[in-house]
PDB file of C-alpha atoms in Angstrom:
ATOM      1  CA  MET A1440      91.082 126.735  78.400  1.00  0.00           C
ATOM      2  CA  LEU A1441      91.922 123.231  77.228  1.00  0.00           C
ATOM      3  CA  ASN A1442      95.614 123.915  77.731  1.00  0.00           C
ATOM      4  CA  ASP A1443      94.930 124.993  81.315  1.00  0.00           C
ATOM      5  CA  ILE A1444      93.100 121.735  81.996  1.00  0.00           C
ATOM      6  CA  LYS A1445      95.912 119.698  80.430  1.00  0.00           C
ATOM      7  CA  GLN A1446      98.566 121.640  82.346  1.00  0.00           C
ATOM      8  CA  ASP A1447      96.677 121.186  85.623  1.00  0.00           C
ATOM      9  CA  ALA A1448      96.279 117.446  85.005  1.00  0.00           C
ATOM     10  CA  GLN A1449      99.950 117.092  84.102  1.00  0.00           C
ATOM     11  CA  THR A1450     101.035 118.957  87.251  1.00  0.00           C
ATOM     12  CA  ARG A1451      98.766 116.915  89.495  1.00  0.00           C
ATOM     13  CA  MET A1452      99.920 113.623  87.934  1.00  0.00           C
ATOM     14  CA  ALA A1453     103.558 114.618  88.451  1.00  0.00           C
ATOM     15  CA  LYS A1454     102.774 115.410  92.093  1.00  0.00           C
ATOM     16  CA  SER A1455     101.213 111.945  92.489  1.00  0.00           C
ATOM     17  CA  ILE A1456     104.404 110.349  91.171  1.00  0.00           C
ATOM     18  CA  ASP A1457     106.541 112.515  93.477  1.00  0.00           C
ATOM     19  CA  ALA A1458     104.355 111.532  96.436  1.00  0.00           C
ATOM     20  CA  LEU A1459     104.824 107.863  95.535  1.00  0.00           C
ATOM     21  CA  LYS A1460     108.600 108.297  95.354  1.00  0.00           C
ATOM     22  CA  HIS A1461     108.582 110.020  98.745  1.00  0.00           C
ATOM     23  CA  THR A1462     106.465 107.252 100.274  1.00  0.00           C
ATOM     24  CA  LEU A1463     108.737 104.554  98.860  1.00  0.00           C
ATOM     25  CA  THR A1464     111.829 106.145 100.416  1.00  0.00           C
ATOM     26  CA  SER A1465     110.481 105.198 103.832  1.00  0.00           C
ATOM     27  CA  ILE A1466     110.313 101.502 102.898  1.00  0.00           C
ATOM     28  CA  ARG A1467     113.362  99.751 104.257  1.00  0.00           C
ATOM     29  CA  THR A1468     115.647  98.017 101.778  1.00  0.00           C
ATOM     30  CA  GLY A1469     118.479  96.935 104.059  1.00  0.00           C
ATOM     31  CA  ARG A1470     120.484 100.078 103.472  1.00  0.00           C
ATOM     32  CA  ALA A1471     120.334 102.735 106.128  1.00  0.00           C
ATOM     33  CA  SER A1472     118.626 105.957 105.123  1.00  0.00           C
ATOM     34  CA  PRO A1473     117.373 108.800 107.336  1.00  0.00           C
ATOM     35  CA  ALA A1474     114.183 108.782 105.230  1.00  0.00           C
ATOM     36  CA  LEU A1475     113.210 105.520 106.954  1.00  0.00           C
ATOM     37  CA  LEU A1476     112.339 107.536 110.035  1.00  0.00           C
ATOM     38  CA  ASP A1477     110.290 110.225 108.239  1.00  0.00           C
ATOM     39  CA  ARG A1478     106.962 108.789 109.382  1.00  0.00           C
ATOM     40  CA  ILE A1479     107.916 108.521 113.061  1.00  0.00           C
ATOM     41  CA  THR A1480     106.439 111.170 115.320  1.00  0.00           C
ATOM     42  CA  VAL A1481     107.419 111.824 118.933  1.00  0.00           C
ATOM     43  CA  LYS A1482     105.301 113.317 121.699  1.00  0.00           C
ATOM     44  CA  ALA A1483     107.302 116.501 122.282  1.00  0.00           C
ATOM     45  CA  TYR A1484     106.137 119.405 124.389  1.00  0.00           C
ATOM     46  CA  GLY A1485     102.538 118.221 124.257  1.00  0.00           C
ATOM     47  CA  THR A1486     102.261 117.739 120.472  1.00  0.00           C
ATOM     48  CA  ASP A1487     103.202 115.058 117.992  1.00  0.00           C
ATOM     49  CA  THR A1488     106.377 116.221 116.280  1.00  0.00           C
ATOM     50  CA  PRO A1489     108.274 114.505 113.443  1.00  0.00           C
ATOM     51  CA  LEU A1490     111.438 112.833 114.713  1.00  0.00           C
ATOM     52  CA  ASN A1491     113.642 114.789 112.276  1.00  0.00           C
ATOM     53  CA  GLN A1492     112.525 118.039 113.994  1.00  0.00           C
ATOM     54  CA  VAL A1493     113.685 116.981 117.462  1.00  0.00           C
ATOM     55  CA  ALA A1494     116.889 115.175 116.461  1.00  0.00           C
ATOM     56  CA  SER A1495     119.557 114.929 113.813  1.00  0.00           C
ATOM     57  CA  ILE A1496     119.668 111.607 112.005  1.00  0.00           C
ATOM     58  CA  SER A1497     122.794 110.347 110.276  1.00  0.00           C
ATOM     59  CA  VAL A1498     123.982 107.139 108.630  1.00  0.00           C
ATOM     60  CA  SER A1499     126.858 105.283 110.245  1.00  0.00           C
ATOM     61  CA  GLU A1500     128.725 102.387 108.629  1.00  0.00           C
ATOM     62  CA  GLY A1501     126.121 102.014 105.860  1.00  0.00           C
ATOM     63  CA  HIS A1502     123.807  99.769 107.869  1.00  0.00           C
ATOM     64  CA  SER A1503     122.989 101.745 110.992  1.00  0.00           C
ATOM     65  CA  LEU A1504     121.375 105.065 111.840  1.00  0.00           C
ATOM     66  CA  VAL A1505     122.513 107.395 114.610  1.00  0.00           C
ATOM     67  CA  ILE A1506     119.913 109.662 116.209  1.00  0.00           C
ATOM     68  CA  THR A1507     121.282 112.603 118.191  1.00  0.00           C
ATOM     69  CA  LEU A1508     118.563 114.420 120.109  1.00  0.00           C
ATOM     70  CA  PHE A1509     118.492 118.174 120.523  1.00  0.00           C
ATOM     71  CA  ASP A1510     116.785 117.798 123.917  1.00  0.00           C
ATOM     72  CA  LYS A1511     118.402 114.968 125.890  1.00  0.00           C
ATOM     73  CA  GLY A1512     115.302 114.569 128.088  1.00  0.00           C
ATOM     74  CA  MET A1513     113.341 113.097 125.191  1.00  0.00           C
ATOM     75  CA  ILE A1514     115.308 109.856 124.856  1.00  0.00           C
ATOM     76  CA  LYS A1515     112.565 107.687 126.407  1.00  0.00           C
ATOM     77  CA  ASP A1516     109.881 109.275 124.198  1.00  0.00           C
ATOM     78  CA  VAL A1517     111.926 108.694 121.042  1.00  0.00           C
ATOM     79  CA  GLU A1518     112.674 105.121 122.094  1.00  0.00           C
ATOM     80  CA  LYS A1519     108.925 104.458 122.602  1.00  0.00           C
ATOM     81  CA  ALA A1520     108.087 105.995 119.224  1.00  0.00           C
ATOM     82  CA  ILE A1521     110.617 103.748 117.462  1.00  0.00           C
ATOM     83  CA  TYR A1522     109.250 100.657 119.208  1.00  0.00           C
ATOM     84  CA  ALA A1523     105.694 101.682 118.273  1.00  0.00           C
ATOM     85  CA  SER A1524     106.595 102.178 114.586  1.00  0.00           C
ATOM     86  CA  ASP A1525     106.108  99.416 112.016  1.00  0.00           C
ATOM     87  CA  LEU A1526     109.820  99.337 111.162  1.00  0.00           C
ATOM     88  CA  GLY A1527     110.608  96.428 113.485  1.00  0.00           C
ATOM     89  CA  LEU A1528     113.834  98.026 114.718  1.00  0.00           C
ATOM     90  CA  THR A1529     115.279  97.894 118.223  1.00  0.00           C
ATOM     91  CA  PRO A1530     116.863 101.140 119.421  1.00  0.00           C
ATOM     92  CA  ASN A1531     120.167 100.937 121.320  1.00  0.00           C
ATOM     93  CA  VAL A1532     120.534 103.852 123.713  1.00  0.00           C
ATOM     94  CA  ALA A1533     124.116 104.872 124.444  1.00  0.00           C
ATOM     95  CA  GLY A1534     124.060 107.906 126.699  1.00  0.00           C
ATOM     96  CA  THR A1535     122.587 110.741 124.653  1.00  0.00           C
ATOM     97  CA  VAL A1536     122.619 108.916 121.307  1.00  0.00           C
ATOM     98  CA  ILE A1537     120.248 106.294 119.909  1.00  0.00           C
ATOM     99  CA  ARG A1538     121.647 103.802 117.404  1.00  0.00           C
ATOM    100  CA  LEU A1539     119.471 101.716 115.094  1.00  0.00           C
ATOM    101  CA  ASN A1540     121.097  98.719 113.423  1.00  0.00           C
ATOM    102  CA  LEU A1541     119.423  97.635 110.204  1.00  0.00           C
ATOM    103  CA  PRO A1542     119.905  93.933 109.558  1.00  0.00           C
ATOM    104  CA  PRO A1543     119.352  92.830 105.980  1.00  0.00           C
ATOM    105  CA  PRO A1544     115.685  91.863 105.570  1.00  0.00           C
ATOM    106  CA  THR A1545     114.826  88.175 105.239  1.00  0.00           C
ATOM    107  CA  GLU A1546     113.420  86.792 101.991  1.00  0.00           C
ATOM    108  CA  GLU A1547     109.945  86.697 103.540  1.00  0.00           C
ATOM    109  CA  ARG A1548     110.213  90.309 104.722  1.00  0.00           C
ATOM    110  CA  ARG A1549     111.384  91.379 101.261  1.00  0.00           C
ATOM    111  CA  ARG A1550     108.299  89.782  99.721  1.00  0.00           C
ATOM    112  CA  GLU A1551     106.072  91.593 102.249  1.00  0.00           C
ATOM    113  CA  LEU A1552     107.777  94.872 101.405  1.00  0.00           C
ATOM    114  CA  GLY A1553     107.351  94.100  97.697  1.00  0.00           C
ATOM    115  CA  LYS A1554     103.611  93.728  98.255  1.00  0.00           C
ATOM    116  CA  GLN A1555     103.591  97.024 100.134  1.00  0.00           C
ATOM    117  CA  VAL A1556     105.416  98.698  97.232  1.00  0.00           C
ATOM    118  CA  GLN A1557     102.847  97.264  94.795  1.00  0.00           C
ATOM    119  CA  LYS A1558     100.013  98.569  96.992  1.00  0.00           C
ATOM    120  CA  GLU A1559     101.533 102.061  97.084  1.00  0.00           C
ATOM    121  CA  GLY A1560     101.980 101.951  93.301  1.00  0.00           C
ATOM    122  CA  GLU A1561      98.352 100.935  92.837  1.00  0.00           C
ATOM    123  CA  GLY A1562      97.281 103.864  95.026  1.00  0.00           C
ATOM    124  CA  ALA A1563      99.272 106.243  92.829  1.00  0.00           C
ATOM    125  CA  LYS A1564      97.677 104.777  89.687  1.00  0.00           C
ATOM    126  CA  ILE A1565      94.215 105.278  91.179  1.00  0.00           C
ATOM    127  CA  ALA A1566      95.084 108.901  91.996  1.00  0.00           C
ATOM    128  CA  ILE A1567      96.243 109.435  88.399  1.00  0.00           C
ATOM    129  CA  ARG A1568      93.047 107.907  87.012  1.00  0.00           C
ATOM    130  CA  ASN A1569      91.007 110.181  89.275  1.00  0.00           C
ATOM    131  CA  ILE A1570      92.913 113.175  87.901  1.00  0.00           C
ATOM    132  CA  ARG A1571      92.093 111.989  84.361  1.00  0.00           C
ATOM    133  CA  GLN A1572      88.433 111.722  85.337  1.00  0.00           C
ATOM    134  CA  ASP A1573      88.446 115.272  86.762  1.00  0.00           C
ATOM    135  CA  ALA A1574      90.089 116.638  83.611  1.00  0.00           C
ATOM    136  CA  ASN A1575      87.596 114.863  81.349  1.00  0.00           C
ATOM    137  CA  LYS A1576      84.708 116.260  83.404  1.00  0.00           C
ATOM    138  CA  ALA A1577      86.152 119.762  83.035  1.00  0.00           C
ATOM    139  CA  ILE A1578      86.437 119.254  79.257  1.00  0.00           C
ATOM    140  CA  ALA A1579      82.825 118.001  79.106  1.00  0.00           C
ATOM    141  CA  THR A1580      81.722 121.089  81.022  1.00  0.00           C
ATOM    142  CA  LEU A1581      83.461 123.320  78.467  1.00  0.00           C
ATOM    143  CA  LEU A1582      81.626 121.502  75.659  1.00  0.00           C
ATOM    144  CA  LYS A1583      78.311 121.839  77.494  1.00  0.00           C
ATOM    145  CA  ASP A1584      78.930 125.565  77.921  1.00  0.00           C
ATOM    146  CA  LYS A1585      79.717 125.712  74.180  1.00  0.00           C
ATOM    147  CA  ALA A1586      83.216 127.066  74.897  1.00  0.00           C
ATOM    148  CA  ILE A1587      84.792 124.323  72.746  1.00  0.00           C
ATOM    149  CA  SER A1588      83.712 122.166  69.814  1.00  0.00           C
ATOM    150  CA  GLU A1589      83.109 118.415  69.788  1.00  0.00           C
ATOM    151  CA  ASP A1590      86.437 117.941  67.959  1.00  0.00           C
ATOM    152  CA  ASP A1591      88.279 119.945  70.612  1.00  0.00           C
ATOM    153  CA  LYS A1592      86.670 117.798  73.304  1.00  0.00           C
ATOM    154  CA  LYS A1593      87.835 114.615  71.572  1.00  0.00           C
ATOM    155  CA  ARG A1594      91.341 116.000  71.065  1.00  0.00           C
ATOM    156  CA  GLY A1595      91.517 117.146  74.689  1.00  0.00           C
ATOM    157  CA  GLU A1596      90.389 113.760  76.008  1.00  0.00           C
ATOM    158  CA  ASP A1597      92.971 112.019  73.802  1.00  0.00           C
ATOM    159  CA  ASP A1598      95.717 114.279  75.166  1.00  0.00           C
ATOM    160  CA  ILE A1599      94.605 113.620  78.750  1.00  0.00           C
ATOM    161  CA  GLN A1600      94.630 109.858  78.056  1.00  0.00           C
ATOM    162  CA  LYS A1601      98.182 110.100  76.672  1.00  0.00           C
ATOM    163  CA  LEU A1602      99.242 111.965  79.828  1.00  0.00           C
ATOM    164  CA  THR A1603      97.563 109.299  81.953  1.00  0.00           C
ATOM    165  CA  ASP A1604      99.268 106.448  80.088  1.00  0.00           C
ATOM    166  CA  LYS A1605     102.672 108.119  80.424  1.00  0.00           C
ATOM    167  CA  SER A1606     102.147 108.777  84.138  1.00  0.00           C
ATOM    168  CA  ILE A1607     101.060 105.195  84.791  1.00  0.00           C
ATOM    169  CA  LYS A1608     104.162 103.934  82.960  1.00  0.00           C
ATOM    170  CA  ASP A1609     106.249 106.222  85.189  1.00  0.00           C
ATOM    171  CA  VAL A1610     104.572 104.777  88.293  1.00  0.00           C
ATOM    172  CA  GLU A1611     105.249 101.240  87.065  1.00  0.00           C
ATOM    173  CA  SER A1612     108.923 102.032  86.467  1.00  0.00           C
ATOM    174  CA  VAL A1613     109.275 103.604  89.944  1.00  0.00           C
ATOM    175  CA  VAL A1614     107.636 100.538  91.521  1.00  0.00           C
ATOM    176  CA  ALA A1615     109.773  98.125  89.475  1.00  0.00           C
ATOM    177  CA  GLU A1616     112.941  99.974  90.461  1.00  0.00           C
ATOM    178  CA  LYS A1617     112.028  99.863  94.164  1.00  0.00           C
ATOM    179  CA  GLU A1618     111.194  96.135  93.935  1.00  0.00           C
ATOM    180  CA  LYS A1619     114.550  95.488  92.246  1.00  0.00           C
ATOM    181  CA  GLU A1620     116.232  97.426  95.058  1.00  0.00           C
ATOM    182  CA  LEU A1621     114.321  95.362  97.651  1.00  0.00           C
ATOM    183  CA  MET A1622     115.225  92.015  96.127  1.00  0.00           C
ATOM    184  CA  ALA A1623     118.935  92.844  95.803  1.00  0.00           C
ATOM    185  CA  VAL A1624     120.809  91.031  98.546  1.00  0.00           C
TER     186      VAL A1624
END
């Protein structure tokens, strides 16, 4: 039973770190990446649809993105969605293709993005601590039900704390790596 709780906590903590990594891919570093547009949704056929489901997105020349729509009638909708996003990019429409040029971010913008990265990292740490709390509650319930001894409870809580510490270190390294990437000119 204790092993199940530990395994569950470990899996959930790993998912929190993966979610953080995924979120950080959409933060612009000056290099073009199709992941920058992951959060953009377009009003397509009456529903909000992710941009990558209505168009193919590719990198051109390392600092620009090319969006080729599957349905050419959606160009205006995609253009509006890009303007409405918080990316601060101006779409250039050339016939049936939309091009997004990514200028290198200014020093001030990099600092803003660094704060955003820190905020995302803090959110991941909170999620990990909540997972630790859930696991410790489950262990306490086992003790209350007399399924484990007091020593097993202590050992289980120590193991969960070690998992938590490792996961938080992983979050900090992911955040530090992204900040280093942001500050590179």
